[in-house]
Short mmCIF file of C-alpha atoms in Angstrom, two decimals:
data_model
loop_
_atom_site.label_atom_id
_atom_site.label_comp_id
_atom_site.label_asym_id
_atom_site.label_seq_id
_atom_site.Cartn_x
_atom_site.Cartn_y
_atom_site.Cartn_z
CA MET Y 1 -2.26 -42.80 11.73
CA GLN Y 2 -5.43 -40.87 10.59
CA VAL Y 3 -6.24 -40.02 14.34
CA GLN Y 4 -2.69 -38.82 14.82
CA GLU Y 5 -2.71 -36.67 11.77
CA LYS Y 6 -6.09 -35.08 13.02
CA THR Y 7 -4.61 -34.39 16.38
CA VAL Y 8 -1.55 -32.75 14.93
CA ARG Y 9 -3.46 -30.75 12.51
CA LYS Y 10 -5.74 -29.42 15.29
CA PHE Y 11 -2.71 -28.44 17.44
CA LEU Y 12 -0.89 -26.77 14.72
CA SER Y 13 -3.99 -24.80 13.63
CA LYS Y 14 -4.47 -23.67 17.21
CA LYS Y 15 -0.89 -22.48 17.25
CA ILE Y 16 -1.17 -20.75 14.13
CA GLN Y 17 -4.25 -18.71 15.37
CA GLN Y 18 -2.37 -17.89 18.71
CA LEU Y 19 0.65 -16.87 16.53
CA ASN Y 20 -1.65 -14.54 14.40
CA ASN Y 21 -3.00 -12.95 17.39
CA ILE Y 22 0.41 -12.13 18.87
CA VAL Y 23 1.31 -10.73 15.36
CA ALA Y 24 -1.83 -8.67 15.37
CA ASP Y 25 -0.98 -7.20 18.90
CA LEU Y 26 2.62 -6.51 17.94
CA ASP Y 27 1.58 -4.81 14.76
CA ALA Y 28 -0.98 -2.55 16.80
CA LEU Y 29 1.78 -1.64 19.26
CA VAL Y 30 4.14 -0.69 16.37
CA THR Y 31 1.59 1.30 14.79
CA GLU Y 32 0.88 3.17 18.11
CA ILE Y 33 4.48 3.98 18.64
CA GLY Y 34 4.51 5.58 15.07
CA THR Y 35 7.36 6.88 13.02
CA ASP Y 36 9.35 10.11 12.38
CA TYR Y 37 9.08 10.03 8.73
CA TYR Y 38 6.01 10.54 6.28
CA ARG Y 39 5.52 7.50 4.20
CA VAL Y 40 3.61 6.96 0.93
CA SER Y 41 2.78 3.56 -0.56
CA ILE Y 42 2.56 3.52 -4.31
CA PHE Y 43 0.92 0.60 -5.72
CA GLY Y 44 0.92 -0.14 -9.56
CA SER Y 45 1.49 -2.72 -12.29
CA ALA Y 46 4.85 -4.68 -12.57
CA ARG Y 47 4.03 -4.96 -16.36
CA ILE Y 48 4.79 -1.41 -17.35
CA LYS Y 49 8.18 -1.06 -19.25
CA PRO Y 50 10.72 1.70 -18.53
CA ASN Y 51 10.46 4.97 -20.57
CA THR Y 52 6.77 4.51 -21.25
CA GLU Y 53 4.44 7.38 -20.37
CA GLU Y 54 2.97 5.78 -17.34
CA TYR Y 55 6.53 4.63 -15.86
CA MET Y 56 7.90 8.24 -16.35
CA GLU Y 57 4.70 9.81 -14.70
CA VAL Y 58 5.11 7.45 -11.54
CA TYR Y 59 8.94 8.24 -11.61
CA ASP Y 60 8.23 11.97 -11.47
CA LEU Y 61 5.52 11.50 -8.77
CA ALA Y 62 7.87 9.75 -6.49
CA LYS Y 63 10.79 12.10 -7.29
CA LYS Y 64 8.40 15.13 -6.32
CA LEU Y 65 7.14 13.41 -3.20
CA ALA Y 66 10.81 12.69 -2.15
CA LYS Y 67 11.84 16.40 -2.51
CA ASN Y 68 8.68 16.99 -0.22
CA ASN Y 69 10.42 14.83 2.41
CA ALA Y 70 8.12 11.74 1.94
CA ASP Y 71 9.60 8.29 2.01
CA ILE Y 72 8.17 5.92 -0.91
CA VAL Y 73 7.08 2.44 -0.21
CA THR Y 74 6.42 -0.20 -3.04
CA GLY Y 75 6.21 -3.76 -3.59
CA GLY Y 76 9.96 -3.64 -4.60
CA GLY Y 77 9.36 -5.20 -8.10
CA PRO Y 78 9.70 -4.15 -11.78
CA GLY Y 79 7.41 -1.74 -13.68
CA LEU Y 80 5.53 0.94 -11.81
CA MET Y 81 7.05 -0.26 -8.41
CA GLU Y 82 10.63 0.29 -9.91
CA ALA Y 83 9.62 3.69 -11.47
CA ALA Y 84 8.49 4.89 -7.92
CA ASN Y 85 11.62 3.56 -6.21
CA ALA Y 86 13.89 5.12 -8.85
CA GLY Y 87 12.04 8.43 -8.50
CA ALA Y 88 12.46 8.45 -4.75
CA LYS Y 89 16.09 7.79 -5.00
CA ASP Y 90 16.74 10.63 -7.40
CA GLY Y 91 14.39 13.10 -5.53
CA SER Y 92 16.20 13.46 -2.28
CA SER Y 93 19.05 11.77 -0.42
CA LYS Y 94 17.23 12.24 2.94
CA SER Y 95 14.09 10.32 1.66
CA LYS Y 96 14.22 6.60 1.89
CA SER Y 97 13.12 4.00 -0.79
CA PHE Y 98 11.35 0.94 0.54
CA GLY Y 99 10.65 -2.32 -1.29
CA LEU Y 100 8.40 -4.92 0.33
CA HIS Y 101 9.37 -7.80 -1.79
CA VAL Y 102 7.57 -11.05 -2.07
CA ASP Y 103 8.98 -13.98 -4.17
CA LEU Y 104 7.08 -14.74 -7.29
CA PRO Y 105 7.94 -16.80 -10.39
CA PHE Y 106 8.25 -13.64 -12.41
CA GLU Y 107 9.67 -11.42 -9.57
CA THR Y 108 12.53 -13.30 -8.24
CA SER Y 109 14.58 -10.39 -6.86
CA PRO Y 110 13.72 -6.80 -5.89
CA ASN Y 111 14.49 -3.81 -8.15
CA GLU Y 112 17.87 -2.04 -7.77
CA HIS Y 113 16.41 1.26 -6.45
CA LEU Y 114 15.84 0.45 -2.82
CA ASP Y 115 17.40 1.66 0.36
CA ILE Y 116 15.43 -0.72 2.63
CA THR Y 117 14.29 -4.10 1.60
CA TYR Y 118 11.91 -6.34 3.51
CA HIS Y 119 11.34 -9.94 2.36
CA HIS Y 120 7.79 -11.73 2.78
CA LYS Y 121 6.75 -15.19 2.00
CA ARG Y 122 3.16 -14.33 1.68
CA PHE Y 123 1.06 -11.42 0.16
CA SER Y 124 -1.05 -11.03 3.34
CA SER Y 125 1.77 -10.21 5.52
CA ARG Y 126 3.20 -7.82 2.85
CA LEU Y 127 -0.19 -6.07 2.90
CA ASP Y 128 -0.22 -5.71 6.40
CA GLU Y 129 3.21 -4.15 6.47
CA PHE Y 130 2.02 -1.63 3.86
CA MET Y 131 -0.64 -0.59 6.19
CA ARG Y 132 1.58 -0.50 9.11
CA ILE Y 133 4.20 1.71 7.70
CA SER Y 134 2.41 4.10 5.45
CA HIS Y 135 0.42 7.36 6.16
CA ALA Y 136 -1.10 7.68 2.57
CA VAL Y 137 -1.71 5.40 -0.46
CA ILE Y 138 -1.44 6.24 -4.10
CA VAL Y 139 -2.80 3.71 -6.73
CA THR Y 140 -1.54 3.92 -10.20
CA PRO Y 141 -2.53 1.81 -13.23
CA GLY Y 142 -2.48 -1.88 -12.37
CA GLY Y 143 -4.17 -5.20 -12.53
CA ILE Y 144 -5.37 -7.85 -9.97
CA GLY Y 145 -2.68 -7.11 -7.53
CA THR Y 146 -3.12 -3.47 -7.51
CA ILE Y 147 -6.85 -3.73 -7.18
CA LEU Y 148 -6.36 -6.10 -4.16
CA GLU Y 149 -4.02 -3.36 -2.55
CA LEU Y 150 -6.58 -0.69 -3.15
CA LEU Y 151 -9.52 -2.78 -1.96
CA TYR Y 152 -7.62 -4.02 1.24
CA THR Y 153 -6.67 -0.65 2.19
CA TRP Y 154 -10.26 0.84 1.64
CA GLN Y 155 -11.84 -2.21 3.65
CA LEU Y 156 -9.33 -1.61 6.50
CA ILE Y 157 -10.24 2.04 6.86
CA GLN Y 158 -13.97 1.17 6.50
CA VAL Y 159 -13.94 -1.06 9.61
CA SER Y 160 -11.46 1.02 11.44
CA HIS Y 161 -8.60 -1.59 11.50
CA ILE Y 162 -6.18 1.15 10.54
CA SER Y 163 -6.23 5.14 10.77
CA GLU Y 164 -7.92 6.98 8.16
CA ARG Y 165 -5.54 8.05 5.32
CA PRO Y 166 -5.84 9.33 1.86
CA ILE Y 167 -6.32 6.87 -1.14
CA ILE Y 168 -5.45 8.69 -4.35
CA LEU Y 169 -6.38 7.10 -7.56
CA VAL Y 170 -4.30 8.35 -10.43
CA GLY Y 171 -5.44 8.01 -14.00
CA LYS Y 172 -8.60 7.58 -15.99
CA MET Y 173 -8.88 3.74 -15.43
CA TRP Y 174 -10.11 3.96 -12.05
CA THR Y 175 -13.30 6.24 -12.86
CA GLY Y 176 -15.23 3.28 -14.07
CA LEU Y 177 -14.50 1.42 -10.92
CA LEU Y 178 -15.71 4.31 -8.77
CA GLU Y 179 -18.90 4.71 -11.04
CA TRP Y 180 -19.57 0.99 -10.49
CA MET Y 181 -19.16 1.12 -6.76
CA GLU Y 182 -21.65 4.01 -6.53
CA SER Y 183 -24.20 2.65 -9.03
CA GLU Y 184 -24.27 -0.93 -7.49
CA PRO Y 185 -22.96 -1.40 -3.89
CA LEU Y 186 -23.73 2.17 -2.73
CA ASN Y 187 -27.08 2.18 -4.64
CA LYS Y 188 -28.12 -1.11 -3.23
CA GLN Y 189 -26.96 0.20 0.26
CA LEU Y 190 -24.16 -2.39 0.71
CA ILE Y 191 -21.84 0.44 1.61
CA ASP Y 192 -22.16 3.93 2.95
CA LYS Y 193 -21.60 7.24 1.11
CA SER Y 194 -18.95 7.97 3.96
CA ASP Y 195 -16.95 5.12 2.68
CA PHE Y 196 -15.95 7.41 -0.10
CA ASN Y 197 -14.63 10.04 2.20
CA ASN Y 198 -10.95 8.94 1.85
CA ILE Y 199 -10.97 8.26 -1.90
CA LYS Y 200 -9.66 10.94 -4.19
CA ILE Y 201 -9.30 10.50 -7.98
CA VAL Y 202 -6.76 12.71 -9.94
CA GLN Y 203 -5.45 12.93 -13.37
CA ASN Y 204 -1.77 13.93 -13.13
CA VAL Y 205 1.18 14.20 -10.68
CA ASP Y 206 0.72 17.73 -9.70
CA GLU Y 207 -2.95 16.94 -8.38
CA VAL Y 208 -1.26 14.26 -6.02
CA ILE Y 209 1.19 16.78 -4.79
CA VAL Y 210 -1.28 19.40 -4.16
CA LEU Y 211 -3.28 16.96 -1.97
CA LEU Y 212 -0.30 15.57 -0.05
CA LYS Y 213 2.02 18.56 0.60
CA PRO Y 214 -0.24 19.90 3.41
CA LEU Y 215 -0.59 16.56 5.07
CA ILE Y 216 3.42 16.17 4.85
CA ASN Y 217 3.99 19.54 6.14
CA LYS Y 218 1.41 19.05 9.02
CA PHE Y 219 2.98 15.57 9.95
CA TYR Y 220 6.58 17.26 10.33
CA ALA Y 221 5.21 20.29 12.07
CA LYS Y 222 3.95 18.19 14.90
CA LYS Y 223 7.53 16.57 15.29
CA ILE Y 224 9.21 19.93 16.13
#
């Protein structure tokens, strides 16, 4: 029985590897085909309550981006994800509000402000979809999940597994992280100074719009 289990495990492991390679090839093909719409992923905490300062800032940010013809992509959950999706819905009837939902004990269903919902069983596939359909990433206040999304994006750009795109950090909480990245990994030559080229840190919504509006306009100008 033990020999049979080892054989089955080996067979299944090989098939999983083959399937992963097929998915990676399909992912690259879909990315190469591209999209007709500029999309911005907004990462942030699920724990922030409605009507708080952080919630309303993210709502306002997504609303302004939608008015500038950007689709908004989030994890589809509560907190700042919900704020971004609600802002997108209220900003423009033309822009779409995306939710890439993953089932969690404390997030059993997506928020109510979505035009398009994709369901994922694993964080890894959701992260890859964020990368596949987004042209820019905005990181708002958040915890471990938000930091994971930030570093995943940053690392894939570093190794050229995805195209370069702006990573915009919003708020004072990210200043310490960047200072540590410079004083420790960069100072010890574990990363390069060029790895910071796509990272921007801002303090308010208007600064984000100033950074992204020219990129959005340039994207649509190429479609004409």
